[in-house]
Amino acid sequence: MKFYNRDTELAELRRINRLSFTDHSRMTVITGRRRIGKTSLALAATHDDEDDKV
């Protein structure tokens, strides 16, 4: 799925994900109106990392 204008959000989620493995654990909360793609954004941010681990 193509995300438009979500580069900043994806980069921040990926940065937080990397920090949670190298520094301390982190809890991230994604909020927003319903049906705007919060789950898809989270999945896209972690999808590339899962492919690297295989």
PDB file of N, CA and C in Angstrom:
ATOM      1  N   MET A   1       0.836  -1.177   0.000  1.00  0.00           N
ATOM      2  CA  MET A   1       0.000   0.000   0.000  1.00  0.00           C
ATOM      3  C   MET A   1       0.882   1.241   0.000  1.00  0.00           C
ATOM      4  N   LYS A   2       0.545   2.180  -0.822  1.00  0.00           N
ATOM      5  CA  LYS A   2       1.286   3.422  -0.932  1.00  0.00           C
ATOM      6  C   LYS A   2       0.743   4.431   0.071  1.00  0.00           C
ATOM      7  N   PHE A   3       1.649   5.021   0.846  1.00  0.00           N
ATOM      8  CA  PHE A   3       1.270   6.077   1.778  1.00  0.00           C
ATOM      9  C   PHE A   3       1.678   7.410   1.185  1.00  0.00           C
ATOM     10  N   TYR A   4       0.806   8.367   1.268  1.00  0.00           N
ATOM     11  CA  TYR A   4       1.088   9.706   0.768  1.00  0.00           C
ATOM     12  C   TYR A   4       1.304  10.644   1.941  1.00  0.00           C
ATOM     13  N   ASN A   5       2.372  11.403   1.870  1.00  0.00           N
ATOM     14  CA  ASN A   5       2.707  12.394   2.896  1.00  0.00           C
ATOM     15  C   ASN A   5       2.860  11.763   4.278  1.00  0.00           C
ATOM     16  N   ARG A   6       3.373  10.558   4.350  1.00  0.00           N
ATOM     17  CA  ARG A   6       3.592   9.887   5.633  1.00  0.00           C
ATOM     18  C   ARG A   6       5.065   9.566   5.862  1.00  0.00           C
ATOM     19  N   ASP A   7       5.947  10.182   5.097  1.00  0.00           N
ATOM     20  CA  ASP A   7       7.373   9.897   5.235  1.00  0.00           C
ATOM     21  C   ASP A   7       7.895  10.273   6.611  1.00  0.00           C
ATOM     22  N   THR A   8       7.461  11.414   7.141  1.00  0.00           N
ATOM     23  CA  THR A   8       7.911  11.860   8.458  1.00  0.00           C
ATOM     24  C   THR A   8       7.445  10.895   9.542  1.00  0.00           C
ATOM     25  N   GLU A   9       6.196  10.480   9.464  1.00  0.00           N
ATOM     26  CA  GLU A   9       5.658   9.567  10.469  1.00  0.00           C
ATOM     27  C   GLU A   9       6.323   8.205  10.404  1.00  0.00           C
ATOM     28  N   LEU A  10       6.542   7.695   9.191  1.00  0.00           N
ATOM     29  CA  LEU A  10       7.214   6.404   9.038  1.00  0.00           C
ATOM     30  C   LEU A  10       8.640   6.462   9.575  1.00  0.00           C
ATOM     31  N   ALA A  11       9.348   7.531   9.279  1.00  0.00           N
ATOM     32  CA  ALA A  11      10.721   7.682   9.758  1.00  0.00           C
ATOM     33  C   ALA A  11      10.766   7.729  11.283  1.00  0.00           C
ATOM     34  N   GLU A  12       9.834   8.428  11.894  1.00  0.00           N
ATOM     35  CA  GLU A  12       9.808   8.524  13.354  1.00  0.00           C
ATOM     36  C   GLU A  12       9.480   7.174  13.990  1.00  0.00           C
ATOM     37  N   LEU A  13       8.527   6.459  13.452  1.00  0.00           N
ATOM     38  CA  LEU A  13       8.196   5.141  13.989  1.00  0.00           C
ATOM     39  C   LEU A  13       9.361   4.170  13.830  1.00  0.00           C
ATOM     40  N   ARG A  14      10.059   4.234  12.735  1.00  0.00           N
ATOM     41  CA  ARG A  14      11.226   3.362  12.534  1.00  0.00           C
ATOM     42  C   ARG A  14      12.355   3.733  13.485  1.00  0.00           C
ATOM     43  N   ARG A  15      12.528   5.028  13.737  1.00  0.00           N
ATOM     44  CA  ARG A  15      13.553   5.483  14.682  1.00  0.00           C
ATOM     45  C   ARG A  15      13.239   4.975  16.092  1.00  0.00           C
ATOM     46  N   ILE A  16      11.992   5.092  16.499  1.00  0.00           N
ATOM     47  CA  ILE A  16      11.586   4.609  17.816  1.00  0.00           C
ATOM     48  C   ILE A  16      11.771   3.094  17.907  1.00  0.00           C
ATOM     49  N   ASN A  17      11.449   2.386  16.848  1.00  0.00           N
ATOM     50  CA  ASN A  17      11.614   0.932  16.826  1.00  0.00           C
ATOM     51  C   ASN A  17      13.079   0.546  16.992  1.00  0.00           C
ATOM     52  N   ARG A  18      13.975   1.229  16.289  1.00  0.00           N
ATOM     53  CA  ARG A  18      15.409   0.939  16.424  1.00  0.00           C
ATOM     54  C   ARG A  18      15.892   1.234  17.842  1.00  0.00           C
ATOM     55  N   LEU A  19      15.452   2.348  18.431  1.00  0.00           N
ATOM     56  CA  LEU A  19      15.874   2.703  19.777  1.00  0.00           C
ATOM     57  C   LEU A  19      15.411   1.691  20.813  1.00  0.00           C
ATOM     58  N   SER A  20      14.259   1.096  20.600  1.00  0.00           N
ATOM     59  CA  SER A  20      13.760   0.141  21.577  1.00  0.00           C
ATOM     60  C   SER A  20      14.620  -1.118  21.630  1.00  0.00           C
ATOM     61  N   PHE A  21      15.352  -1.410  20.575  1.00  0.00           N
ATOM     62  CA  PHE A  21      16.239  -2.568  20.582  1.00  0.00           C
ATOM     63  C   PHE A  21      17.646  -2.217  21.044  1.00  0.00           C
ATOM     64  N   THR A  22      18.059  -0.960  20.905  1.00  0.00           N
ATOM     65  CA  THR A  22      19.427  -0.591  21.252  1.00  0.00           C
ATOM     66  C   THR A  22      19.540   0.129  22.584  1.00  0.00           C
ATOM     67  N   ASP A  23      18.506   0.852  22.985  1.00  0.00           N
ATOM     68  CA  ASP A  23      18.588   1.671  24.190  1.00  0.00           C
ATOM     69  C   ASP A  23      17.685   1.091  25.277  1.00  0.00           C
ATOM     70  N   HIS A  24      16.516   1.622  25.423  1.00  0.00           N
ATOM     71  CA  HIS A  24      15.544   1.153  26.413  1.00  0.00           C
ATOM     72  C   HIS A  24      14.248   0.828  25.706  1.00  0.00           C
ATOM     73  N   SER A  25      13.441   0.041  26.366  1.00  0.00           N
ATOM     74  CA  SER A  25      12.119  -0.265  25.812  1.00  0.00           C
ATOM     75  C   SER A  25      11.290   1.004  25.723  1.00  0.00           C
ATOM     76  N   ARG A  26      10.408   1.045  24.744  1.00  0.00           N
ATOM     77  CA  ARG A  26       9.565   2.217  24.544  1.00  0.00           C
ATOM     78  C   ARG A  26       8.152   1.762  24.228  1.00  0.00           C
ATOM     79  N   MET A  27       7.217   2.566  24.670  1.00  0.00           N
ATOM     80  CA  MET A  27       5.831   2.328  24.313  1.00  0.00           C
ATOM     81  C   MET A  27       5.390   3.486  23.417  1.00  0.00           C
ATOM     82  N   THR A  28       4.819   3.160  22.289  1.00  0.00           N
ATOM     83  CA  THR A  28       4.377   4.176  21.341  1.00  0.00           C
ATOM     84  C   THR A  28       2.873   4.072  21.185  1.00  0.00           C
ATOM     85  N   VAL A  29       2.213   5.200  21.261  1.00  0.00           N
ATOM     86  CA  VAL A  29       0.766   5.265  21.092  1.00  0.00           C
ATOM     87  C   VAL A  29       0.473   6.057  19.832  1.00  0.00           C
ATOM     88  N   ILE A  30      -0.276   5.451  18.928  1.00  0.00           N
ATOM     89  CA  ILE A  30      -0.686   6.135  17.700  1.00  0.00           C
ATOM     90  C   ILE A  30      -2.160   6.476  17.845  1.00  0.00           C
ATOM     91  N   THR A  31      -2.466   7.757  17.789  1.00  0.00           N
ATOM     92  CA  THR A  31      -3.849   8.196  17.955  1.00  0.00           C
ATOM     93  C   THR A  31      -4.326   8.920  16.708  1.00  0.00           C
ATOM     94  N   GLY A  32      -5.611   8.991  16.554  1.00  0.00           N
ATOM     95  CA  GLY A  32      -6.204   9.712  15.434  1.00  0.00           C
ATOM     96  C   GLY A  32      -7.639   9.284  15.236  1.00  0.00           C
ATOM     97  N   ARG A  33      -8.279   9.968  14.325  1.00  0.00           N
ATOM     98  CA  ARG A  33      -9.664   9.618  14.011  1.00  0.00           C
ATOM     99  C   ARG A  33      -9.727   8.208  13.451  1.00  0.00           C
ATOM    100  N   ARG A  34     -10.900   7.663  13.461  1.00  0.00           N
ATOM    101  CA  ARG A  34     -11.067   6.306  12.957  1.00  0.00           C
ATOM    102  C   ARG A  34     -10.962   6.289  11.429  1.00  0.00           C
ATOM    103  N   ARG A  35     -10.462   5.162  10.917  1.00  0.00           N
ATOM    104  CA  ARG A  35     -10.380   4.897   9.482  1.00  0.00           C
ATOM    105  C   ARG A  35      -9.449   5.838   8.716  1.00  0.00           C
ATOM    106  N   ILE A  36      -8.344   6.250   9.369  1.00  0.00           N
ATOM    107  CA  ILE A  36      -7.384   7.083   8.646  1.00  0.00           C
ATOM    108  C   ILE A  36      -6.071   6.350   8.396  1.00  0.00           C
ATOM    109  N   GLY A  37      -5.989   5.069   8.842  1.00  0.00           N
ATOM    110  CA  GLY A  37      -4.820   4.254   8.522  1.00  0.00           C
ATOM    111  C   GLY A  37      -3.800   4.107   9.627  1.00  0.00           C
ATOM    112  N   LYS A  38      -4.217   4.186  10.876  1.00  0.00           N
ATOM    113  CA  LYS A  38      -3.275   4.040  11.986  1.00  0.00           C
ATOM    114  C   LYS A  38      -2.634   2.652  11.993  1.00  0.00           C
ATOM    115  N   THR A  39      -3.428   1.622  11.842  1.00  0.00           N
ATOM    116  CA  THR A  39      -2.903   0.255  11.840  1.00  0.00           C
ATOM    117  C   THR A  39      -2.011   0.027  10.629  1.00  0.00           C
ATOM    118  N   SER A  40      -2.432   0.499   9.483  1.00  0.00           N
ATOM    119  CA  SER A  40      -1.625   0.339   8.271  1.00  0.00           C
ATOM    120  C   SER A  40      -0.296   1.078   8.388  1.00  0.00           C
ATOM    121  N   LEU A  41      -0.306   2.233   9.020  1.00  0.00           N
ATOM    122  CA  LEU A  41       0.922   2.992   9.233  1.00  0.00           C
ATOM    123  C   LEU A  41       1.875   2.212  10.133  1.00  0.00           C
ATOM    124  N   ALA A  42       1.369   1.642  11.214  1.00  0.00           N
ATOM    125  CA  ALA A  42       2.203   0.857  12.121  1.00  0.00           C
ATOM    126  C   ALA A  42       2.756  -0.384  11.423  1.00  0.00           C
ATOM    127  N   LEU A  43       1.925  -1.051  10.639  1.00  0.00           N
ATOM    128  CA  LEU A  43       2.389  -2.231   9.907  1.00  0.00           C
ATOM    129  C   LEU A  43       3.448  -1.871   8.875  1.00  0.00           C
ATOM    130  N   ALA A  44       3.265  -0.763   8.183  1.00  0.00           N
ATOM    131  CA  ALA A  44       4.249  -0.335   7.185  1.00  0.00           C
ATOM    132  C   ALA A  44       5.567   0.044   7.844  1.00  0.00           C
ATOM    133  N   ALA A  45       5.512   0.610   9.030  1.00  0.00           N
ATOM    134  CA  ALA A  45       6.735   1.011   9.723  1.00  0.00           C
ATOM    135  C   ALA A  45       7.539  -0.188  10.193  1.00  0.00           C
ATOM    136  N   THR A  46       6.882  -1.296  10.479  1.00  0.00           N
ATOM    137  CA  THR A  46       7.594  -2.479  10.968  1.00  0.00           C
ATOM    138  C   THR A  46       7.789  -3.543   9.902  1.00  0.00           C
ATOM    139  N   HIS A  47       7.156  -3.411   8.764  1.00  0.00           N
ATOM    140  CA  HIS A  47       7.222  -4.433   7.720  1.00  0.00           C
ATOM    141  C   HIS A  47       8.637  -4.640   7.200  1.00  0.00           C
ATOM    142  N   ASP A  48       9.371  -3.589   6.891  1.00  0.00           N
ATOM    143  CA  ASP A  48      10.718  -3.715   6.342  1.00  0.00           C
ATOM    144  C   ASP A  48      11.654  -4.379   7.336  1.00  0.00           C
ATOM    145  N   ASP A  49      11.496  -4.076   8.624  1.00  0.00           N
ATOM    146  CA  ASP A  49      12.359  -4.671   9.636  1.00  0.00           C
ATOM    147  C   ASP A  49      12.149  -6.174   9.749  1.00  0.00           C
ATOM    148  N   GLU A  50      10.921  -6.638   9.571  1.00  0.00           N
ATOM    149  CA  GLU A  50      10.661  -8.070   9.631  1.00  0.00           C
ATOM    150  C   GLU A  50      11.332  -8.797   8.472  1.00  0.00           C
ATOM    151  N   ASP A  51      11.359  -8.180   7.289  1.00  0.00           N
ATOM    152  CA  ASP A  51      11.993  -8.810   6.133  1.00  0.00           C
ATOM    153  C   ASP A  51      13.501  -8.936   6.344  1.00  0.00           C
ATOM    154  N   ASP A  52      14.111  -7.969   7.054  1.00  0.00           N
ATOM    155  CA  ASP A  52      15.540  -8.014   7.285  1.00  0.00           C
ATOM    156  C   ASP A  52      15.934  -9.135   8.238  1.00  0.00           C
ATOM    157  N   LYS A  53      15.050  -9.525   9.153  1.00  0.00           N
ATOM    158  CA  LYS A  53      15.355 -10.533  10.141  1.00  0.00           C
ATOM    159  C   LYS A  53      15.270 -11.948   9.583  1.00  0.00           C
ATOM    160  N   VAL A  54      14.590 -12.150   8.465  1.00  0.00           N
ATOM    161  CA  VAL A  54      14.395 -13.491   7.912  1.00  0.00           C
ATOM    162  C   VAL A  54      15.628 -13.931   7.166  1.00  0.00           C
TER     163      VAL A  54
END
